[in-house]
Short mmCIF file of C-alpha atoms in Angstrom, two decimals:
data_model
loop_
_atom_site.label_atom_id
_atom_site.label_comp_id
_atom_site.label_asym_id
_atom_site.label_seq_id
_atom_site.Cartn_x
_atom_site.Cartn_y
_atom_site.Cartn_z
CA MET A 313 -19.03 -23.45 -26.97
CA ASN A 314 -22.12 -21.24 -27.09
CA SER A 315 -22.37 -17.76 -25.54
CA VAL A 316 -24.34 -18.99 -22.51
CA GLU A 317 -21.65 -21.57 -21.67
CA THR A 318 -18.93 -19.00 -22.21
CA LYS A 319 -20.62 -16.54 -19.86
CA SER A 320 -21.12 -19.26 -17.23
CA ASN A 321 -17.48 -20.34 -17.36
CA LEU A 322 -16.32 -16.73 -17.16
CA ILE A 323 -18.47 -16.23 -14.05
CA ASN A 324 -16.85 -19.31 -12.48
CA ARG A 325 -13.42 -17.90 -13.20
CA ILE A 326 -14.33 -14.53 -11.70
CA GLN A 327 -15.60 -16.37 -8.63
CA SER A 328 -12.27 -18.20 -8.37
CA VAL A 329 -10.47 -14.85 -8.30
CA ASP A 330 -12.89 -13.56 -5.67
CA PHE A 331 -12.44 -16.73 -3.61
CA LEU A 332 -8.65 -16.48 -3.55
CA ARG A 333 -8.84 -12.76 -2.90
CA GLY A 334 -11.25 -13.43 -0.04
CA ILE A 335 -8.81 -15.91 1.51
CA VAL A 336 -5.93 -13.45 1.51
CA MET A 337 -8.17 -10.67 2.79
CA ILE A 338 -9.04 -12.82 5.80
CA ILE A 339 -5.36 -13.65 6.26
CA MET A 340 -4.51 -9.94 5.99
CA ALA A 341 -6.49 -9.28 9.14
CA ILE A 342 -3.98 -11.43 11.06
CA ASP A 343 -1.20 -8.99 10.26
CA HIS A 344 -3.22 -5.93 11.18
CA VAL A 345 -4.33 -7.42 14.48
CA ARG A 346 -0.64 -8.20 15.03
CA VAL A 347 0.21 -4.52 14.46
CA TYR A 348 -2.14 -3.36 17.21
CA SER A 349 -1.11 -6.20 19.53
CA GLY A 350 2.48 -4.98 19.52
CA MET A 351 3.88 -8.26 18.25
CA PRO A 352 6.95 -7.78 16.01
CA ALA A 353 6.85 -8.28 12.26
CA GLY A 354 8.54 -11.64 12.29
CA GLY A 355 10.96 -13.04 14.81
CA PRO A 356 13.14 -15.93 15.94
CA THR A 357 10.29 -18.29 16.87
CA ALA A 358 8.24 -20.19 14.31
CA GLY A 359 4.95 -18.84 15.67
CA ILE A 360 5.90 -15.19 15.29
CA PHE A 361 7.76 -15.76 12.00
CA PHE A 362 4.91 -17.56 10.23
CA THR A 363 2.27 -15.24 11.67
CA ARG A 364 3.97 -12.52 9.66
CA TRP A 365 5.07 -14.65 6.72
CA ILE A 366 1.63 -15.97 5.75
CA THR A 367 0.38 -12.40 5.39
CA HIS A 368 3.02 -11.70 2.73
CA TYR A 369 0.57 -13.17 0.22
CA CYS A 370 -1.94 -10.37 0.75
CA ALA A 371 -0.46 -7.38 -1.08
CA PRO A 372 0.67 -9.44 -4.12
CA ALA A 373 -2.79 -11.01 -4.36
CA PHE A 374 -4.52 -7.62 -4.17
CA VAL A 375 -2.34 -6.07 -6.85
CA PHE A 376 -2.13 -9.11 -9.15
CA PHE A 377 -5.87 -9.84 -9.08
CA ALA A 378 -6.69 -6.14 -9.43
CA GLY A 379 -4.98 -6.40 -12.81
CA THR A 380 -6.93 -9.57 -13.59
CA SER A 381 -10.18 -7.89 -12.58
CA ALA A 382 -9.36 -4.97 -14.89
CA PHE A 383 -8.96 -7.42 -17.78
CA LEU A 384 -12.24 -9.18 -16.93
CA TYR A 385 -13.96 -5.79 -16.70
CA PHE A 386 -12.75 -5.06 -20.22
CA GLN A 387 -14.17 -8.41 -21.37
CA LYS A 388 -17.48 -7.37 -19.86
CA THR A 389 -17.66 -3.88 -21.34
CA LYS A 390 -15.58 -4.26 -24.55
CA ASN A 391 -15.09 -0.52 -24.26
CA THR A 392 -11.48 0.66 -23.85
CA GLY A 393 -12.53 4.21 -23.04
CA ASP A 394 -14.84 3.02 -20.30
CA VAL A 395 -12.10 0.84 -18.80
CA ILE A 396 -9.59 3.70 -18.86
CA LYS A 397 -12.08 6.01 -17.17
CA PHE A 398 -12.89 3.42 -14.52
CA LEU A 399 -9.23 2.65 -13.76
CA ILE A 400 -8.26 6.31 -13.41
CA THR A 401 -11.34 7.23 -11.38
CA ARG A 402 -11.10 4.26 -9.03
CA GLY A 403 -7.34 4.62 -8.74
CA LEU A 404 -7.54 8.27 -7.67
CA LEU A 405 -10.37 7.40 -5.28
CA LEU A 406 -8.16 4.79 -3.61
CA VAL A 407 -5.33 7.31 -3.24
CA PHE A 408 -7.77 9.77 -1.65
CA LEU A 409 -9.13 7.11 0.70
CA GLU A 410 -5.60 6.10 1.75
CA LEU A 411 -4.76 9.67 2.73
CA THR A 412 -8.06 10.31 4.54
CA VAL A 413 -10.34 7.49 5.67
CA VAL A 414 -7.73 4.74 5.84
CA ARG A 415 -5.25 6.92 7.70
CA PHE A 416 -7.91 8.06 10.18
CA PHE A 417 -9.06 4.50 10.86
CA TRP A 418 -5.45 3.49 11.55
CA MET A 419 -4.72 6.33 13.98
CA PHE A 420 -7.94 8.12 14.94
CA ASN A 421 -6.39 11.54 14.37
CA LEU A 422 -6.07 14.10 11.59
CA ASN A 423 -2.58 15.29 12.45
CA PHE A 424 -0.95 14.74 9.08
CA ALA A 425 2.25 16.40 10.22
CA SER A 426 2.90 13.65 12.76
CA PHE A 427 2.79 10.68 10.43
CA THR A 428 1.55 10.03 6.89
CA PHE A 429 2.34 6.94 4.89
CA THR A 430 1.93 5.33 1.49
CA GLY A 431 0.27 2.01 2.18
CA VAL A 432 -0.95 -0.73 -0.11
CA ILE A 433 -4.14 1.17 -1.04
CA TRP A 434 -2.08 4.18 -2.13
CA THR A 435 0.07 2.00 -4.37
CA LEU A 436 -2.88 0.00 -5.64
CA GLY A 437 -4.59 3.25 -6.64
CA TRP A 438 -1.62 4.65 -8.53
CA CYS A 439 -1.01 1.31 -10.22
CA LEU A 440 -4.59 1.37 -11.53
CA VAL A 441 -3.99 4.87 -12.90
CA PHE A 442 -0.77 3.83 -14.65
CA LEU A 443 -2.35 0.60 -15.93
CA ALA A 444 -4.86 2.81 -17.75
CA LEU A 445 -1.98 4.04 -19.91
CA PHE A 446 -1.38 0.52 -21.25
CA VAL A 447 -4.83 -1.06 -21.70
CA LYS A 448 -4.90 -0.26 -25.41
CA LEU A 449 -2.01 -2.69 -25.87
CA ARG A 450 -2.41 -6.44 -26.27
CA PRO A 451 -2.53 -8.32 -22.93
CA VAL A 452 0.61 -10.29 -23.79
CA THR A 453 2.49 -7.05 -24.45
CA ILE A 454 1.32 -5.64 -21.13
CA GLY A 455 2.43 -8.85 -19.43
CA ILE A 456 5.90 -8.66 -20.97
CA PHE A 457 6.32 -5.08 -19.81
CA GLY A 458 5.19 -6.16 -16.36
CA LEU A 459 7.76 -8.97 -16.17
CA LEU A 460 10.54 -6.64 -17.32
CA ILE A 461 9.62 -4.14 -14.61
CA ILE A 462 9.63 -6.88 -11.95
CA PHE A 463 12.88 -8.61 -12.88
CA PHE A 464 14.87 -5.48 -13.74
CA GLN A 465 13.43 -3.29 -11.01
CA GLN A 466 16.79 -2.27 -9.53
CA ILE A 467 17.67 -0.15 -12.58
CA PHE A 468 14.87 2.23 -11.59
CA SER A 469 16.86 3.25 -8.50
CA TYR A 470 19.26 5.12 -10.79
CA ILE A 471 16.68 7.21 -12.65
CA PRO A 472 17.51 10.43 -10.74
CA GLU A 473 21.16 10.04 -11.80
CA ILE A 474 20.32 10.81 -15.42
CA PHE A 475 19.33 14.35 -14.45
CA PRO A 476 21.77 17.24 -13.90
CA MET A 477 23.03 17.64 -10.34
CA SER A 478 20.99 20.85 -10.01
CA LEU A 479 17.83 18.76 -10.41
CA HIS A 480 19.03 15.55 -8.81
CA ASP A 481 17.74 16.14 -5.29
CA SER A 482 14.31 17.32 -6.43
CA VAL A 483 13.88 14.43 -8.85
CA ALA A 484 15.10 11.97 -6.21
CA LYS A 485 12.46 13.15 -3.74
CA VAL A 486 9.65 12.66 -6.24
CA TRP A 487 11.12 9.38 -7.48
CA GLY A 488 11.08 8.06 -3.93
CA PHE A 489 7.38 7.37 -4.42
CA PHE A 490 8.24 5.09 -7.35
CA TYR A 491 11.33 3.24 -6.15
CA PRO A 492 14.07 3.64 -3.52
CA VAL A 493 16.66 5.85 -5.16
CA ALA A 494 20.38 5.36 -5.53
CA VAL A 495 22.35 7.60 -3.21
CA ARG A 496 25.86 8.98 -3.34
CA SER A 497 28.26 8.04 -0.59
CA ASN A 498 30.94 10.40 0.75
CA ALA A 499 33.26 8.98 -1.88
CA ASN A 500 30.75 10.02 -4.54
CA ILE A 501 30.10 6.35 -5.38
CA LEU A 502 26.58 5.27 -6.18
CA SER A 503 24.95 2.73 -3.92
CA SER A 504 21.42 1.43 -4.18
CA THR A 505 19.09 1.99 -1.25
CA SER A 506 16.46 -0.49 -0.21
CA GLY A 507 13.64 -0.79 2.29
CA MET A 508 11.35 1.95 3.52
CA GLY A 509 12.20 5.63 3.40
CA THR A 510 10.69 9.10 3.75
CA THR A 511 9.74 11.46 0.92
CA PHE A 512 8.10 14.86 1.42
CA GLY A 513 7.18 13.78 4.93
CA PHE A 514 5.56 10.54 3.73
CA SER A 515 6.78 7.27 5.20
CA ILE A 516 7.11 5.08 2.11
CA PHE A 517 5.85 1.58 2.85
CA TYR A 518 4.81 0.68 -0.70
CA VAL A 519 6.56 2.16 -3.72
CA ILE A 520 4.85 1.97 -7.11
CA ILE A 521 7.63 -0.08 -8.75
CA PRO A 522 7.63 -3.07 -9.06
CA TRP A 523 3.97 -3.31 -7.95
CA ILE A 524 2.82 -1.84 -11.25
CA GLY A 525 4.66 -4.75 -12.90
CA VAL A 526 2.74 -7.21 -10.72
CA MET A 527 -0.56 -5.59 -11.74
CA MET A 528 0.39 -5.68 -15.41
CA THR A 529 1.20 -9.38 -15.25
CA GLY A 530 -2.12 -9.89 -13.46
CA TYR A 531 -3.85 -8.14 -16.35
CA ALA A 532 -2.15 -10.46 -18.84
CA PHE A 533 -3.07 -13.44 -16.65
CA GLY A 534 -6.71 -12.60 -17.31
CA ARG A 535 -6.16 -13.79 -20.87
CA ILE A 536 -5.28 -17.23 -19.51
CA LEU A 537 -8.65 -17.39 -17.76
CA LEU A 538 -10.31 -17.36 -21.19
CA LEU A 539 -8.66 -20.64 -22.20
CA ASP A 540 -10.62 -23.89 -22.18
CA PRO A 541 -10.64 -25.62 -18.74
CA VAL A 542 -8.07 -28.32 -19.51
CA LYS A 543 -5.54 -25.97 -21.06
CA ARG A 544 -6.18 -23.32 -18.41
CA GLN A 545 -5.43 -25.79 -15.64
CA LYS A 546 -2.19 -26.94 -17.30
CA VAL A 547 -1.02 -23.35 -17.84
CA CYS A 548 -1.87 -22.23 -14.30
CA VAL A 549 -0.23 -25.23 -12.66
CA GLY A 550 2.78 -24.96 -14.94
CA LEU A 551 3.29 -21.24 -14.36
CA GLY A 552 2.64 -21.50 -10.64
CA LEU A 553 4.89 -24.47 -9.98
CA GLY A 554 7.53 -23.04 -12.28
CA ALA A 555 7.62 -19.82 -10.24
CA ILE A 556 7.83 -21.80 -6.99
CA ILE A 557 10.67 -24.01 -8.25
CA LEU A 558 12.57 -20.99 -9.59
CA PHE A 559 12.15 -19.29 -6.21
CA ILE A 560 13.46 -22.32 -4.30
CA ILE A 561 16.46 -22.82 -6.59
CA ALA A 562 17.46 -19.15 -6.83
CA GLY A 563 16.80 -18.51 -3.15
CA THR A 564 18.85 -21.52 -2.06
CA ILE A 565 21.78 -20.55 -4.28
CA ILE A 566 21.79 -17.02 -2.82
CA ILE A 567 21.72 -18.40 0.73
CA LEU A 568 24.61 -20.79 0.03
CA ARG A 569 26.68 -17.98 -1.46
CA SER A 570 25.97 -15.52 1.36
CA GLU A 571 27.85 -15.12 4.62
CA PRO A 572 27.25 -18.10 6.96
CA ASP A 573 24.63 -17.43 9.64
CA THR A 574 24.04 -20.38 11.92
CA SER A 575 21.70 -18.41 14.20
CA THR A 576 18.91 -18.26 11.61
CA PRO A 577 17.25 -21.47 10.33
CA ILE A 578 17.66 -21.90 6.57
CA ILE A 579 13.89 -22.04 6.06
CA PHE A 580 13.60 -18.59 7.69
CA LYS A 581 16.31 -17.29 5.38
CA LEU A 582 14.57 -18.71 2.32
CA LEU A 583 11.10 -17.44 3.20
CA GLY A 584 12.21 -14.13 4.69
CA GLN A 585 12.45 -12.26 1.38
CA ALA A 586 12.51 -8.47 1.11
CA LYS A 587 9.05 -6.90 0.84
CA TYR A 588 9.89 -3.16 0.83
CA PRO A 589 10.22 -3.04 -2.11
CA PRO A 590 9.22 -6.59 -3.06
CA SER A 591 12.21 -8.41 -4.48
CA GLN A 592 12.03 -10.74 -7.45
CA LEU A 593 12.17 -13.72 -5.08
CA PHE A 594 9.40 -12.27 -2.92
CA ILE A 595 7.13 -11.98 -5.95
CA LEU A 596 7.96 -15.50 -7.16
CA MET A 597 7.31 -16.85 -3.64
CA THR A 598 3.90 -15.21 -3.34
CA VAL A 599 2.41 -14.95 -6.84
CA GLY A 600 3.49 -18.44 -7.91
CA PRO A 601 1.26 -20.30 -5.42
CA LEU A 602 -1.64 -17.95 -6.14
CA ILE A 603 -1.54 -18.83 -9.84
CA ALA A 604 -1.19 -22.55 -9.12
CA LEU A 605 -4.27 -22.45 -6.87
CA VAL A 606 -6.60 -20.89 -9.46
CA PRO A 607 -7.79 -24.26 -10.93
CA TRP A 608 -8.54 -25.52 -7.42
CA ALA A 609 -10.39 -22.31 -6.58
CA GLU A 610 -12.60 -22.75 -9.65
CA LYS A 611 -13.74 -26.17 -8.44
CA ALA A 612 -14.07 -25.38 -4.71
CA LYS A 613 -17.63 -25.69 -3.39
CA GLY A 614 -19.49 -25.41 -0.12
CA TRP A 615 -20.86 -22.82 2.27
CA LEU A 616 -17.41 -21.78 3.48
CA VAL A 617 -16.27 -21.17 -0.09
CA GLN A 618 -19.38 -19.10 -0.72
CA ALA A 619 -18.79 -17.06 2.42
CA ILE A 620 -15.16 -16.36 1.54
CA THR A 621 -16.07 -15.56 -2.07
CA MET A 622 -18.65 -13.06 -0.88
CA ILE A 623 -15.96 -11.26 1.12
CA GLY A 624 -13.70 -11.28 -1.94
CA ARG A 625 -16.37 -9.48 -3.97
CA VAL A 626 -16.24 -6.39 -1.75
CA PRO A 627 -12.49 -5.95 -1.19
CA MET A 628 -12.35 -2.19 -0.69
CA PHE A 629 -15.34 -2.14 1.66
CA TYR A 630 -13.79 -4.97 3.67
CA TYR A 631 -10.45 -3.18 3.82
CA LEU A 632 -11.93 0.03 5.19
CA VAL A 633 -14.15 -1.69 7.74
CA HIS A 634 -11.56 -4.19 8.93
CA ILE A 635 -9.06 -1.50 9.94
CA LEU A 636 -11.73 0.37 11.91
CA LEU A 637 -12.95 -2.81 13.58
CA ILE A 638 -9.45 -4.02 14.50
CA HIS A 639 -8.53 -0.62 15.91
CA LEU A 640 -11.68 -0.58 18.06
CA SER A 641 -11.02 -4.17 19.10
CA ALA A 642 -7.52 -3.20 20.22
CA LEU A 643 -8.92 -0.46 22.42
CA VAL A 644 -11.37 -2.92 24.00
CA VAL A 645 -8.65 -5.50 24.62
CA ASN A 646 -6.36 -2.88 26.14
CA GLN A 647 -9.15 -1.73 28.44
CA ILE A 648 -9.67 -5.30 29.63
CA LEU A 649 -5.96 -6.04 30.05
CA PHE A 650 -4.64 -2.75 31.37
CA GLY A 651 -7.64 -0.77 32.55
CA THR A 652 -7.13 1.87 29.85
CA ILE A 653 -7.59 1.88 26.07
CA HIS A 654 -4.05 3.17 25.33
CA GLN A 655 -5.11 5.08 22.24
CA ASP A 656 -1.83 6.98 22.68
CA TRP A 657 -0.02 3.92 21.33
CA TYR A 658 -1.67 4.39 17.95
CA GLU A 659 -1.94 8.14 17.49
CA SER A 660 1.18 8.64 15.40
CA ALA A 661 1.69 5.20 13.94
CA PRO A 662 0.41 1.73 14.75
CA PHE A 663 3.62 0.41 13.22
CA VAL A 664 5.92 1.11 16.16
CA GLY A 665 6.93 -1.40 18.80
CA ILE A 666 5.11 -1.71 22.10
CA ALA A 667 7.02 -2.74 25.23
CA GLU A 668 7.39 -6.51 25.31
CA ASN A 669 5.63 -6.88 28.65
CA LEU A 670 2.57 -5.08 27.22
CA ARG A 671 2.16 -7.21 24.08
CA TRP A 672 -0.87 -9.45 23.83
CA GLY A 673 0.79 -12.70 22.84
CA LEU A 674 -0.08 -14.98 19.92
CA PRO A 675 -3.06 -16.84 21.48
CA LEU A 676 -4.94 -13.61 22.21
CA LEU A 677 -3.94 -12.21 18.81
CA TYR A 678 -5.61 -15.13 17.04
CA VAL A 679 -8.71 -15.04 19.26
CA VAL A 680 -9.26 -11.37 18.37
CA TRP A 681 -8.65 -12.17 14.70
CA VAL A 682 -11.27 -14.94 14.62
CA ILE A 683 -13.87 -12.78 16.38
CA ASP A 684 -13.24 -9.84 14.06
CA VAL A 685 -13.41 -12.01 10.91
CA VAL A 686 -16.80 -13.37 11.98
CA ILE A 687 -18.08 -9.83 12.55
CA LEU A 688 -16.63 -8.71 9.22
CA TYR A 689 -18.40 -11.54 7.43
CA PHE A 690 -21.82 -10.35 8.53
CA ILE A 691 -21.02 -6.72 7.76
CA CYS A 692 -19.72 -7.62 4.28
CA LYS A 693 -22.71 -9.89 3.66
CA TRP A 694 -25.05 -7.00 4.36
CA TYR A 695 -23.08 -4.69 2.07
CA ALA A 696 -22.82 -7.25 -0.75
CA THR A 697 -26.60 -7.77 -0.59
CA PHE A 698 -27.21 -4.02 -0.57
CA LYS A 699 -24.86 -3.56 -3.52
CA ALA A 700 -26.55 -6.33 -5.53
CA ARG A 701 -30.00 -4.86 -4.88
CA HIS A 702 -29.03 -1.38 -6.00
CA PRO A 703 -27.31 -1.64 -9.40
CA GLU A 704 -28.58 1.87 -10.14
CA LYS A 705 -26.14 3.25 -7.54
CA VAL A 706 -23.14 3.44 -9.86
CA TRP A 707 -20.82 4.72 -7.14
CA LEU A 708 -21.09 1.37 -5.33
CA LYS A 709 -18.92 -0.33 -7.97
CA TYR A 710 -15.96 1.73 -6.77
CA LEU A 711 -16.16 0.04 -3.34
#
């Protein structure tokens, strides 16, 4: 294969990553419209449950393909130092944006004392910074480390316990950004915490572990994209289906061994895996299908594919704009429905419940989502064109 063919095939593979990323970015908007609508994050009905469940693919896709993009960037530059600089710089920029622009777009206030959180952009940023520490290693080595972090993640909850008691509380507070820590009960017995917590006044939605493991495996996955088409397809389908089958088998066994619960359908139990932090089954459930779909994404054609791929090329710009647009849309909808914008609902956190009689309902939620996605397409198209026309503006590559 000559260099021109190699470059062309690599471009197609990058486009497949952008296409899949574009799909999940569009799906992500469903969840964020849901937040402002007041609809709960999942529920007893299929409509509410799957409205939330489908968006579970978003964060894993962002983090996994961010690792893949880092690998492809290295293939483009062949300069380890340049890659390390880019990862650290962009990672810290994302952390800064999470604490400033992203937070403001969510709440429209600068009262950090009321509510500050670590969202997916925060974690994505720190994962990029930590990935920079490993890029000098072989991709397969990075991938192995990533898998170990994912599948043995619970051991990280006990890290503070290796420190003297005089330092335990201080270390535990800092470690809360990395992984939910083990806590001591009244009987002085260790028990592992799970879910979201608070550290130094931050509400922890996304810890760094095991997401850094997901990014590292995504980096190693980039090596698979360099294989010839036939072998690449076999590997992607094999890995993807293997992860899905492992998820179904392991998840079903856990359900059968757990306490009987006839009130919850078994499919809801199987698909309702823990996201905060993401369990091993959650990662298998979400990353497996993404990998299996890569060969299909490489072959997908048409104007819709091009439109979605374009959105996938400007992920950070889309993320910033979509939160602002959805927030503004919520104020407009509230004005129409209730005669007031109800900004007070969102000033401290758009993650709290709204009274059931004031929720929009699923039909309106999806109407707002479709309208906002169409608007976002035209905004992102303008930005992508502007970015392509101004390669001299180096700062644009960070958005």
